[in-house]
Coordinates of C-alpha atoms in Angstrom, one line a residue:
X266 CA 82.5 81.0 110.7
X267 CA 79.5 83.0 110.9
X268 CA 78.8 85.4 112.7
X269 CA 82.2 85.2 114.9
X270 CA 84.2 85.4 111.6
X271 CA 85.3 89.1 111.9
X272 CA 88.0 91.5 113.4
X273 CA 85.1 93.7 115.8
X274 CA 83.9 91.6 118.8
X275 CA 85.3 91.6 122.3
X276 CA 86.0 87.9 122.9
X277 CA 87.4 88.3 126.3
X278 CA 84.3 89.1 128.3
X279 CA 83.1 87.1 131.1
X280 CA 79.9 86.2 128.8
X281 CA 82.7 84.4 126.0
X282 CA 84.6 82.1 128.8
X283 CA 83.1 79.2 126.5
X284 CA 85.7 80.6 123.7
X285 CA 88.7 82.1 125.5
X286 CA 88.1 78.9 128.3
X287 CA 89.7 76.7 125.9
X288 CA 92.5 78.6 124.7
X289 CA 94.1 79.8 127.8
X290 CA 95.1 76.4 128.4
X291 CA 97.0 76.0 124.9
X292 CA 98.7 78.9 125.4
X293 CA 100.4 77.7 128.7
X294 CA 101.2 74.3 126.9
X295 CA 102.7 76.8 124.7
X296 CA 104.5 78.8 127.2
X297 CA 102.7 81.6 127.1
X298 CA 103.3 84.5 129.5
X299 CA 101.3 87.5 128.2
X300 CA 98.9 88.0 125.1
X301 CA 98.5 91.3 123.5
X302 CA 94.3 92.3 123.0
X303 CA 94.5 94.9 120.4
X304 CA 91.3 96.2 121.4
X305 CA 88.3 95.6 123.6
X306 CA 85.2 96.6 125.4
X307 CA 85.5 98.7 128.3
X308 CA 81.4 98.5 129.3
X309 CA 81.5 94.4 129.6
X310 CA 82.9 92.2 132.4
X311 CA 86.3 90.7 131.8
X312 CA 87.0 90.2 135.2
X313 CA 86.9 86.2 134.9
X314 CA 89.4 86.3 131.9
X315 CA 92.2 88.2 133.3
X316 CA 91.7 86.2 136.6
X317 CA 92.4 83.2 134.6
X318 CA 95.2 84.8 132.4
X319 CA 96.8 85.4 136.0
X320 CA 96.3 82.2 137.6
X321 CA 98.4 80.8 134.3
X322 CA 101.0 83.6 135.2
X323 CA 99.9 85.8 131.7
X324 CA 100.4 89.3 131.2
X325 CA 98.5 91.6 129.0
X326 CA 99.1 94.6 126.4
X327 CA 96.2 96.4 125.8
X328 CA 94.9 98.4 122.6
X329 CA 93.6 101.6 123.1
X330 CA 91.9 102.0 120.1
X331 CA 89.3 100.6 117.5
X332 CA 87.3 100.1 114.2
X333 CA 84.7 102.3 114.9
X334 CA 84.0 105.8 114.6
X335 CA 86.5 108.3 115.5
X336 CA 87.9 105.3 117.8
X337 CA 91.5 106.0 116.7
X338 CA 93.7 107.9 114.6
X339 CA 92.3 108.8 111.3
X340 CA 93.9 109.6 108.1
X341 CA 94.0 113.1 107.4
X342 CA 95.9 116.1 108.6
X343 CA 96.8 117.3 112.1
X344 CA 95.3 118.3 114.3
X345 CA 92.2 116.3 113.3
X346 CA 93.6 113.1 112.7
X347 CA 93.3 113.0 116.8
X348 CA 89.6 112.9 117.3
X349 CA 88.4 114.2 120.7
X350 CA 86.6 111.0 121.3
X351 CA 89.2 108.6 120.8
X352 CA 90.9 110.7 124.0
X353 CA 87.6 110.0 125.9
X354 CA 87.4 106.3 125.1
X355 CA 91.6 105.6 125.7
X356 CA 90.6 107.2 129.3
X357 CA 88.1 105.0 129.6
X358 CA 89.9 101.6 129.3
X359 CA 92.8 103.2 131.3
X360 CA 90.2 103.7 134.0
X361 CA 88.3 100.4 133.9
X362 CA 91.0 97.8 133.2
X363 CA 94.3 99.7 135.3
X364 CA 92.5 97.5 138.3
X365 CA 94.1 94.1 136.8
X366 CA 97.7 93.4 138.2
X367 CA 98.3 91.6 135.3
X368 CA 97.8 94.2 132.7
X369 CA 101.2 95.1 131.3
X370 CA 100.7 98.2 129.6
X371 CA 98.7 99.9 126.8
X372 CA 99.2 100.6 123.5
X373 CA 98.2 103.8 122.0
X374 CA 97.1 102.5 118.8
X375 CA 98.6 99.5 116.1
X376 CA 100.5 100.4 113.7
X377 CA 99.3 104.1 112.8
X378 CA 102.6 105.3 110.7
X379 CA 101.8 102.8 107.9
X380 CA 99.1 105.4 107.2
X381 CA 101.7 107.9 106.6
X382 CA 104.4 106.0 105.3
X383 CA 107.1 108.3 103.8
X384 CA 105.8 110.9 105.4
X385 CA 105.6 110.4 109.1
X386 CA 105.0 113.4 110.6
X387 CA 101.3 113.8 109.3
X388 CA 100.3 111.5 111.9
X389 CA 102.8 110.8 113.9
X390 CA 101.8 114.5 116.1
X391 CA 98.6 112.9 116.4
X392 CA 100.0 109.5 118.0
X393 CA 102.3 111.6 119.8
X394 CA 99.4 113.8 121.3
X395 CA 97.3 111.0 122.0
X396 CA 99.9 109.6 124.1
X397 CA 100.9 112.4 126.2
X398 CA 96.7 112.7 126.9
X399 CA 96.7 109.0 128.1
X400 CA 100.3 109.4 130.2
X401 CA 98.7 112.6 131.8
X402 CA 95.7 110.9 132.5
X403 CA 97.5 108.2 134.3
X404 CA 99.7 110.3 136.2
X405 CA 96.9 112.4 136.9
X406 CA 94.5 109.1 138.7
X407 CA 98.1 107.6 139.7
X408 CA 96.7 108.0 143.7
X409 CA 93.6 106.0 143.0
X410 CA 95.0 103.8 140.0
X411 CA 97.5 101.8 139.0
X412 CA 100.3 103.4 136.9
X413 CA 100.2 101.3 133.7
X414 CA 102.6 102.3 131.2
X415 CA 101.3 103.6 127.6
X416 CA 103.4 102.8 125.0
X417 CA 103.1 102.6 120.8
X418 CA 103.0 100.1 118.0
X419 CA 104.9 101.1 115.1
X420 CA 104.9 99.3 111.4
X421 CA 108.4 98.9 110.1
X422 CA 108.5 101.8 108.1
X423 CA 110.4 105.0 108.5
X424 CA 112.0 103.0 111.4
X425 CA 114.3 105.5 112.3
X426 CA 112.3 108.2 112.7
X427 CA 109.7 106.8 114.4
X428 CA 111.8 105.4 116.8
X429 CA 113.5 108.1 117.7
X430 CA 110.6 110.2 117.6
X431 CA 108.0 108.7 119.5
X432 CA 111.2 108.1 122.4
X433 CA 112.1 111.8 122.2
X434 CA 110.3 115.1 124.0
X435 CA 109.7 117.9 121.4
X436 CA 108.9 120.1 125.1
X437 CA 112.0 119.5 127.0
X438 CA 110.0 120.4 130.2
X439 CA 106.9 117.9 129.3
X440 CA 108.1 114.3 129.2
X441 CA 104.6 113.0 129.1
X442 CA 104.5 112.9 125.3
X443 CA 107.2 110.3 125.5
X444 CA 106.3 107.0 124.9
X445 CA 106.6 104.8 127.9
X446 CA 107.4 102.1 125.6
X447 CA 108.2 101.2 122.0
X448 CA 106.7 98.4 120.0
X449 CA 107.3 97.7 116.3
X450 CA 105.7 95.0 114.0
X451 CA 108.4 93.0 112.5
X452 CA 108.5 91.0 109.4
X453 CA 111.5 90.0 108.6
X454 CA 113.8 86.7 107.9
X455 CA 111.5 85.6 105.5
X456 CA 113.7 82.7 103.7
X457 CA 113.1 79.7 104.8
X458 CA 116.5 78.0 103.7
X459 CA 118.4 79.6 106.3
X460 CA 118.9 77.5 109.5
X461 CA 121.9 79.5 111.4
X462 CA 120.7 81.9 113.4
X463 CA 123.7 83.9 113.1
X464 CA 123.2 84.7 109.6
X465 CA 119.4 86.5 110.0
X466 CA 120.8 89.7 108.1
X467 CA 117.2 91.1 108.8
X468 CA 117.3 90.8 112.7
X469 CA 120.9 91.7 112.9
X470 CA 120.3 94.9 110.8
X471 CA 117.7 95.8 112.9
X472 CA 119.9 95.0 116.3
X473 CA 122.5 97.4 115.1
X474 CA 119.8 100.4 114.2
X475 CA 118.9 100.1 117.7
X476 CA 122.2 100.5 119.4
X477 CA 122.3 103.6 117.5
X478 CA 119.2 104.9 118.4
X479 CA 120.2 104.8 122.1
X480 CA 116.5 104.4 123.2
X481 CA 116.1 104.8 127.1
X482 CA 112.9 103.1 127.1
X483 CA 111.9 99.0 126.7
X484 CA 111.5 98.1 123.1
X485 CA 109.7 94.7 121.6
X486 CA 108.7 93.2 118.6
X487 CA 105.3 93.5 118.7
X488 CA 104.5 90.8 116.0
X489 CA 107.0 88.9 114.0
X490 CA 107.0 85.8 112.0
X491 CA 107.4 86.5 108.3
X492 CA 105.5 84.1 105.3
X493 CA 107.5 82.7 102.2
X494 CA 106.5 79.6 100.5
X495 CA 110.6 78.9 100.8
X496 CA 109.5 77.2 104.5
X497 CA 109.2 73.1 105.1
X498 CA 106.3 71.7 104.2
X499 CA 105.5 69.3 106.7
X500 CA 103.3 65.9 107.4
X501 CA 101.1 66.0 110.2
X502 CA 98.1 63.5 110.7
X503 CA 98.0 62.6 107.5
X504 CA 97.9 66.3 106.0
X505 CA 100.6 67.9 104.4
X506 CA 101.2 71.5 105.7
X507 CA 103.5 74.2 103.5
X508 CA 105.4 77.4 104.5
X509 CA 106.0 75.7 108.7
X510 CA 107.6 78.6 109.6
X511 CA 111.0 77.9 111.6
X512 CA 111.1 80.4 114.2
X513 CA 114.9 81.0 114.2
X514 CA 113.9 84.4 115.0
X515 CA 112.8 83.4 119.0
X516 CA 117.2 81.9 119.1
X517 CA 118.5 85.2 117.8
X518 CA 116.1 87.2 119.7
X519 CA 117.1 86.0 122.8
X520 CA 120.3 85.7 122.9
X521 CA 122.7 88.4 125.0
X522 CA 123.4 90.9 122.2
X523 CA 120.0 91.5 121.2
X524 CA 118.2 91.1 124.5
X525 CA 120.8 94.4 125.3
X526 CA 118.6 96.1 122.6
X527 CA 114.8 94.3 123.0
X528 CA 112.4 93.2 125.5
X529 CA 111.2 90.4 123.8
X530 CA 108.6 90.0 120.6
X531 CA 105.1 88.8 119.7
X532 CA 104.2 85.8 117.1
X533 CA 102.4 86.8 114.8
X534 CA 99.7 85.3 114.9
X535 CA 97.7 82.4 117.2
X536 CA 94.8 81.2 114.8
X537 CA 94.5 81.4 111.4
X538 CA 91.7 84.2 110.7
X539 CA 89.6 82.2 107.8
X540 CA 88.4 85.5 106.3
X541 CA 91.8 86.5 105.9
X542 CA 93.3 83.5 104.2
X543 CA 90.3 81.0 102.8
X544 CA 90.8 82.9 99.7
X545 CA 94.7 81.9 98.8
X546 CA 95.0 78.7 101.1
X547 CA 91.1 77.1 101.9
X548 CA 90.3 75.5 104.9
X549 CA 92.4 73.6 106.4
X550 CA 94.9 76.0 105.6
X551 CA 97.2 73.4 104.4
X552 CA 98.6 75.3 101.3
X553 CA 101.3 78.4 101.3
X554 CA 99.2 81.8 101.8
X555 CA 99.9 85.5 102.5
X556 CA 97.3 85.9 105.0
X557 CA 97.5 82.1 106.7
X558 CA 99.6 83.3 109.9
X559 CA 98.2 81.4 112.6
X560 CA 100.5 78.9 114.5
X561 CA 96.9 76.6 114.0
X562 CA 93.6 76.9 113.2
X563 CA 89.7 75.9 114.4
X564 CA 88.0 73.1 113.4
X565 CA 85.1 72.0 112.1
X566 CA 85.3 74.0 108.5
X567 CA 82.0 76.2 109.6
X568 CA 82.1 75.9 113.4
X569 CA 81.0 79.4 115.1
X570 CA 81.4 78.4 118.8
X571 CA 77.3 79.5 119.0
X572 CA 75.4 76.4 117.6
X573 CA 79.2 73.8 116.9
X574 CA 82.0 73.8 119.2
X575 CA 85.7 74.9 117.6
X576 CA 88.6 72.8 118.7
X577 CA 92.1 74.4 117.8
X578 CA 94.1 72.2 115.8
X579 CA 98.0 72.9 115.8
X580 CA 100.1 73.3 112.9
X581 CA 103.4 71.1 112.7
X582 CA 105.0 74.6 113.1
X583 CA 103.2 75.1 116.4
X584 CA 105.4 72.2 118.1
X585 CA 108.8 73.9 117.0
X586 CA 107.8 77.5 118.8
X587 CA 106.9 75.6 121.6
X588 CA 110.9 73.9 121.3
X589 CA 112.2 77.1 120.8
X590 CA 110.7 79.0 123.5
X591 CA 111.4 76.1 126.4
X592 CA 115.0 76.4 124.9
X593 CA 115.5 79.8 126.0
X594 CA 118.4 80.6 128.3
X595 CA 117.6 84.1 130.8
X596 CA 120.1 82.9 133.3
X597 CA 122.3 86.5 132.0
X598 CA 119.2 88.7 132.9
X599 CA 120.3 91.0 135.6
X600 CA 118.6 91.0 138.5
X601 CA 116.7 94.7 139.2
X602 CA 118.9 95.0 142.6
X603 CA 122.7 94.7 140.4
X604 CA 121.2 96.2 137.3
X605 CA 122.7 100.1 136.1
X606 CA 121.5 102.2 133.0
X607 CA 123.8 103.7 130.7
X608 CA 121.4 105.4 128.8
X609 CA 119.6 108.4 130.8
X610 CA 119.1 111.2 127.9
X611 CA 116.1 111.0 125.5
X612 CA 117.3 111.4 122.0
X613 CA 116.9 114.5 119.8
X614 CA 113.9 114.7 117.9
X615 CA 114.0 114.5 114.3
X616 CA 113.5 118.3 112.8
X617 CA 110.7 117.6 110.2
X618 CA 108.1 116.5 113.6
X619 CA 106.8 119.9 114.4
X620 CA 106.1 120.6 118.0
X621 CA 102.9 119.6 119.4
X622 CA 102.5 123.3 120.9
X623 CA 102.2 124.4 116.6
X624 CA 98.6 122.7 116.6
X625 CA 95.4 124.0 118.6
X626 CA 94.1 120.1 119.5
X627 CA 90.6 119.5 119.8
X628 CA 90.8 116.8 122.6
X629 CA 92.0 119.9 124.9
X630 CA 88.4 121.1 125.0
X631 CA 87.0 117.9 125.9
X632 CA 87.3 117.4 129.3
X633 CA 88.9 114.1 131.7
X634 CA 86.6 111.1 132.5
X635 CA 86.9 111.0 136.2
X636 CA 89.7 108.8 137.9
X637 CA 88.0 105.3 138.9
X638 CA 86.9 105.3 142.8
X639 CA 88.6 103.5 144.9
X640 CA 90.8 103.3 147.5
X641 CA 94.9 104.2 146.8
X642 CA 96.4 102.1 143.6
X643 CA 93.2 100.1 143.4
X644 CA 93.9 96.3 142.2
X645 CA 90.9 94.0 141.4
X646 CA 91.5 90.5 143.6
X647 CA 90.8 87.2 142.0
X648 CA 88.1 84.8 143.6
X649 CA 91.4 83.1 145.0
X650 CA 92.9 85.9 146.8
X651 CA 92.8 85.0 150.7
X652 CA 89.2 86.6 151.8
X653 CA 90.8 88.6 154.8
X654 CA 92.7 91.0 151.4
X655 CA 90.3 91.4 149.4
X656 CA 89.0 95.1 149.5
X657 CA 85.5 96.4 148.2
X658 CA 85.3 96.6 144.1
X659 CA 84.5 99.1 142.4
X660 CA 83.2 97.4 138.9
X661 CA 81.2 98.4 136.0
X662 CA 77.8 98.4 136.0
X663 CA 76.4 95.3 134.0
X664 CA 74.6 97.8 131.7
X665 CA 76.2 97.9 127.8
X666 CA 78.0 101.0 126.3
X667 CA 75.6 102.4 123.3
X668 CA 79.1 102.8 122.2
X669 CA 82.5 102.0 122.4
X670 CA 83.5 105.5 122.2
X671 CA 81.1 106.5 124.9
X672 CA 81.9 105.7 128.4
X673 CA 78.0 105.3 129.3
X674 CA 78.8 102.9 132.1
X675 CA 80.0 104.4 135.5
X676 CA 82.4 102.1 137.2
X677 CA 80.5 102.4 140.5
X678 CA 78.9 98.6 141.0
X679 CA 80.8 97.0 144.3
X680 CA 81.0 92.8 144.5
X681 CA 81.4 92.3 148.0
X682 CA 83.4 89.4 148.8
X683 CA 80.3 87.1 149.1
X684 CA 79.8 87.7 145.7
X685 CA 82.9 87.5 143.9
X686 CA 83.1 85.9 140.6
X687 CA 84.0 82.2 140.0
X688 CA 86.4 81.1 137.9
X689 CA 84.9 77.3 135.9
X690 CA 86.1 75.2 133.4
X691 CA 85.2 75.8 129.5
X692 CA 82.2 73.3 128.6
X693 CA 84.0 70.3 127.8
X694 CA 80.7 69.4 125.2
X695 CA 78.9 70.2 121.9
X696 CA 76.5 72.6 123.6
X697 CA 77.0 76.4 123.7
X698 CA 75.8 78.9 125.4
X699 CA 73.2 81.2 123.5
X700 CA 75.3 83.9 121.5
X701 CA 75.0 87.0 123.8
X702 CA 74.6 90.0 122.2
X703 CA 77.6 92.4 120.8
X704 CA 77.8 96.1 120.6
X705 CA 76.8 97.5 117.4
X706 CA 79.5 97.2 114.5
X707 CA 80.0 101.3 115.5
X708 CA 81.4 100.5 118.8
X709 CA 82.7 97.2 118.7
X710 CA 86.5 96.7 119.4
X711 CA 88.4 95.1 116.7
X712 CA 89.6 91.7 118.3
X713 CA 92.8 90.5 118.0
X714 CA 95.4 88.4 120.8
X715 CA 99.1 88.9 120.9
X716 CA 101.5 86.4 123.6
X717 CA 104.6 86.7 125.8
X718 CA 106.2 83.2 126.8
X719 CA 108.2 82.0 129.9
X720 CA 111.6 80.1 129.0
X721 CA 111.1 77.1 131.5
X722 CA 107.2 76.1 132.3
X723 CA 104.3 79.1 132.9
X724 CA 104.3 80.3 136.6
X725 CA 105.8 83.6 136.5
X726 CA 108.1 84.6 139.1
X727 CA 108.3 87.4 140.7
X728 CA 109.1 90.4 138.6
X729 CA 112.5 91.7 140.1
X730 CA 114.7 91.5 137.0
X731 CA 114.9 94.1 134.6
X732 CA 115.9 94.1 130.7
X733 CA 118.7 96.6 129.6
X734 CA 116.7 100.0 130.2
X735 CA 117.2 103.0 131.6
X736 CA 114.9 105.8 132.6
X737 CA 115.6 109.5 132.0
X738 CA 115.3 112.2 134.7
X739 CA 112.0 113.5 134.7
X740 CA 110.4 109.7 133.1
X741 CA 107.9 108.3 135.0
X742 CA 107.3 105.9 137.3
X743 CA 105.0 104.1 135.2
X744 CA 107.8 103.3 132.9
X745 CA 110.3 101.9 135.5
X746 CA 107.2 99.5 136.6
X747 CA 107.3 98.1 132.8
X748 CA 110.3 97.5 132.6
X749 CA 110.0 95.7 135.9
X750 CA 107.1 93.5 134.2
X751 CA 109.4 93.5 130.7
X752 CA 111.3 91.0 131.9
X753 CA 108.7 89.0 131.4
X754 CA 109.5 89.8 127.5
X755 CA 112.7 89.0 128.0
X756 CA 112.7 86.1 130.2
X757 CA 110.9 84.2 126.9
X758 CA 109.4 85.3 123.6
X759 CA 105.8 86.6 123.9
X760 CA 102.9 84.7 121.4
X761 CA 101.0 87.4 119.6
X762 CA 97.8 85.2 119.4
X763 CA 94.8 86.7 117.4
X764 CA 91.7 85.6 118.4
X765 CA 90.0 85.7 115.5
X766 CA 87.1 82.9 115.3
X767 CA 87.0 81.1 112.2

């Protein structure tokens, strides 16, 4: 409630440990083994939430963009739906949060072709151009940085050409505006009579599209879970709770046809957002309602986690993810040593996409952020790391952005071992600490959680298997290591968990 009740605020900072402190621990009761942030702050600390995301073995997708000014792609024609800016700020969060071995990849955006639905290619150049500015960047600071794959998040629409366009290269001799990944946001078996997972028309459809499309990169789901008021209603403390979603989906998902086709897929979504769904299904969110996702939701009614503590109270639906993801068999993954491609040609792009050559692109006058300093494939050691490894930091300075498009901060601060962060417990009590103060609604980051999940416990082994993928000549490196750290996708189902504060 209050003040925490909205989609723009970074809650992953070091300053909001009080908040994300008592969540990571649900989500590896859950079996979580990666959470998706679909945006954040690059000119904050986070350095004491992904050191606690890795010591529960989580990965993380990252969001390149935002809701604030010319923070992602905009709805109008090319070539300025791209705003230069948004190339400045997706360099930025390359550059400051490539340090953490547990970031996964980023995403170049969520779900941008639903702005152009029936007519992707009016934004689709600009997604497309926006990624091959992030994958040059990488390739570019590759000596100093880690190379983290950038991928997209489609919407289920036009899913054909999407797909194959975003996983084809209109410049045969520039691979770069290829999408190291694919995500797409699925909602589909939405009946809630149907307990075979063999007969999920929806997924099966989708499986089959797929083989077609002869993708050589990973693909997920990047949220799933549809809504129908056709799900159980079930008891639970005394409360009866409608539309308890089954998650068949996680038993079809994972099983060896379609893990031939996917890399796992995201729940949609972790807590129920209350400005989403208090107007069709109140607090506690017991009644069917189009926007009440979460797999639970915070208590007390008006709680803000500034002045009253939330506690997350499960739905009965929450306990049968949790069944179906320790259920999980990867045994039939094959290990990265055995495993061969059999794809190794992009596909053809569809004809109506021009080429991103036909467009004169603003971000091509605005100039690179410089790569982080540092020394070769810098990676940011947790207070736990034995002292005699851990190298000098290179960190941002403690100083706020004036905006989230703006890289004001220069990541120049060191910590020097002495002074490395400590990881503590949440606050166990009714006291908070004073609400620290959030970027202007201009440059805030729109906040939202996505998860990947383990089959058997949370420790993550070591990532040496690989889901069916195969990488083209000329594809880089980057995308190789994700599909290294996809297998993490496919090794269990991954929890897209929204942190949205009630």
């Amino acid at each position: 409630a209050g003040e925490n009740n909205g989609n723009s605020i970074d809650f992953y900072t070091d300053e909001m440990e009080h908040i994300w402190g008592r969540d990571i621990p649900i989500f590896k009761q859950l079996g979580v083994n990666a959470i998706r942030l679909y945006s954040v702050d690059p000119g904050q600390w986070h350095d004491r939430f992904f050191c606690a995301l890795e010591e529960a073995g989580i990965y993380v997708i990252i969001g390149l963009a935002a809701q604030c000014e010319n923070c992602a792609i905009i709805e109008t024609d090319p070539p300025n739906c791209y705003p230069a800016e948004l190339k400045t700020r997706g360099q930025y969060i390359i550059s400051v949060f490539s340090k953490y071995p547990n970031v996964l990849g980023f995403s170049a955006g969520n779900e941008v072709n639903i702005l152009s639905a029936g007519e992707p290619e009016k934004l689709g150049v600009c997604q497309k151009k926006f990624i091959k500015d992030m994958r040059e960047y990488v390739n570019k600071c590759t000596p100093k940085m880690r190379e983290v794959p950038v991928g997209v998040v489609l919407a289920d629409v036009d899913r054909e050409l999407t797909s194959l366009y975003f996983g084809c290269a209109s410049d045969p001799n520039d691979t770069f505006e290829v999408s190291d990944w694919i995500g797409i946001n699925v909602y589909l078996h939405c009946n809630g009579r149907k307990t075979d997972p063999t007969t999920i028309n929806g997924f099966n459809n989708m499986r089959s599209d797929y083989e077609e499309y002869k993708l050589p990169m990973p693909v997920m789901l990047t949220e799933f879970g549809c809504l129908n008021p056709s799900f159980e209603t079930i008891e639970q403390d005394g409360i009866e709770y409608e539309a308890q979603r089954n998650w068949l989906q996680v038993q079809t998902l994972f099983n060896p046809t379609f893990t031939e086709q996917f890399a796992g897929g995201f729940v949609f979504e972790y807590i129920t957002e209350k400005r989403n769904a208090e107007r069709l299904s109140p607090w506690p969110f017991d009644t069917y309602g189009s926007g009440n996702y979460g797999i639970g939701y915070l208590e007390p009614e008006l709680c803000d986690d500034i002045n009253t503590t939330c506690n997350f109270v499960p739905f009965p639906q929450f306990e049968k993810l949790q069944e179906e993801y320790l259920a999980v068999d990867n045994s039939f993954i094959p290990n990265m040593d055995v495993y061969e491609p059999d794809i190794t040609e992009f596909p053809q792009c569809p004809p109506q996409f021009p080429p991103l050559d036909a467009y004169i692109w603003p971000s091509d006058s605005v100039p690179d952020i410089e790569c982080p300093p540092g020394p070769p494939e810098f990676i940011y050691w947790c207070p736990d790391t034995p002292f005699e490894c851990l190298p000098d930091y290179p960190g941002p300075t403690t100083d706020s952005p004036s905006s989230m498009g703006a890289p004001t901060v220069s990541p120049t601060t060191t910590r020097s071992p002495t002074n490395r962060p400590t990881i503590t417990a949440a606050p166990t009590g009714t006291a908070r600490p004073t609400a620290v103060e959030t970027p202007s609604p201009t440059g805030t980051p729109t906040l939202p959680v996505p998860t990947v999940t383990p089959t058997k416990g949370i420790t993550i082994p070591p990532i040496n298997t690989l889901p069916p993928f195969t990488r083209p000549p000329g594809a880089s490196d980057a995308t190789t290591e994700f599909s290294r750290a996809a297998v993490v996708a496919s090794m269990g189902t991954l929890l897209a968990a929204l942190m949205i504060l009630v």
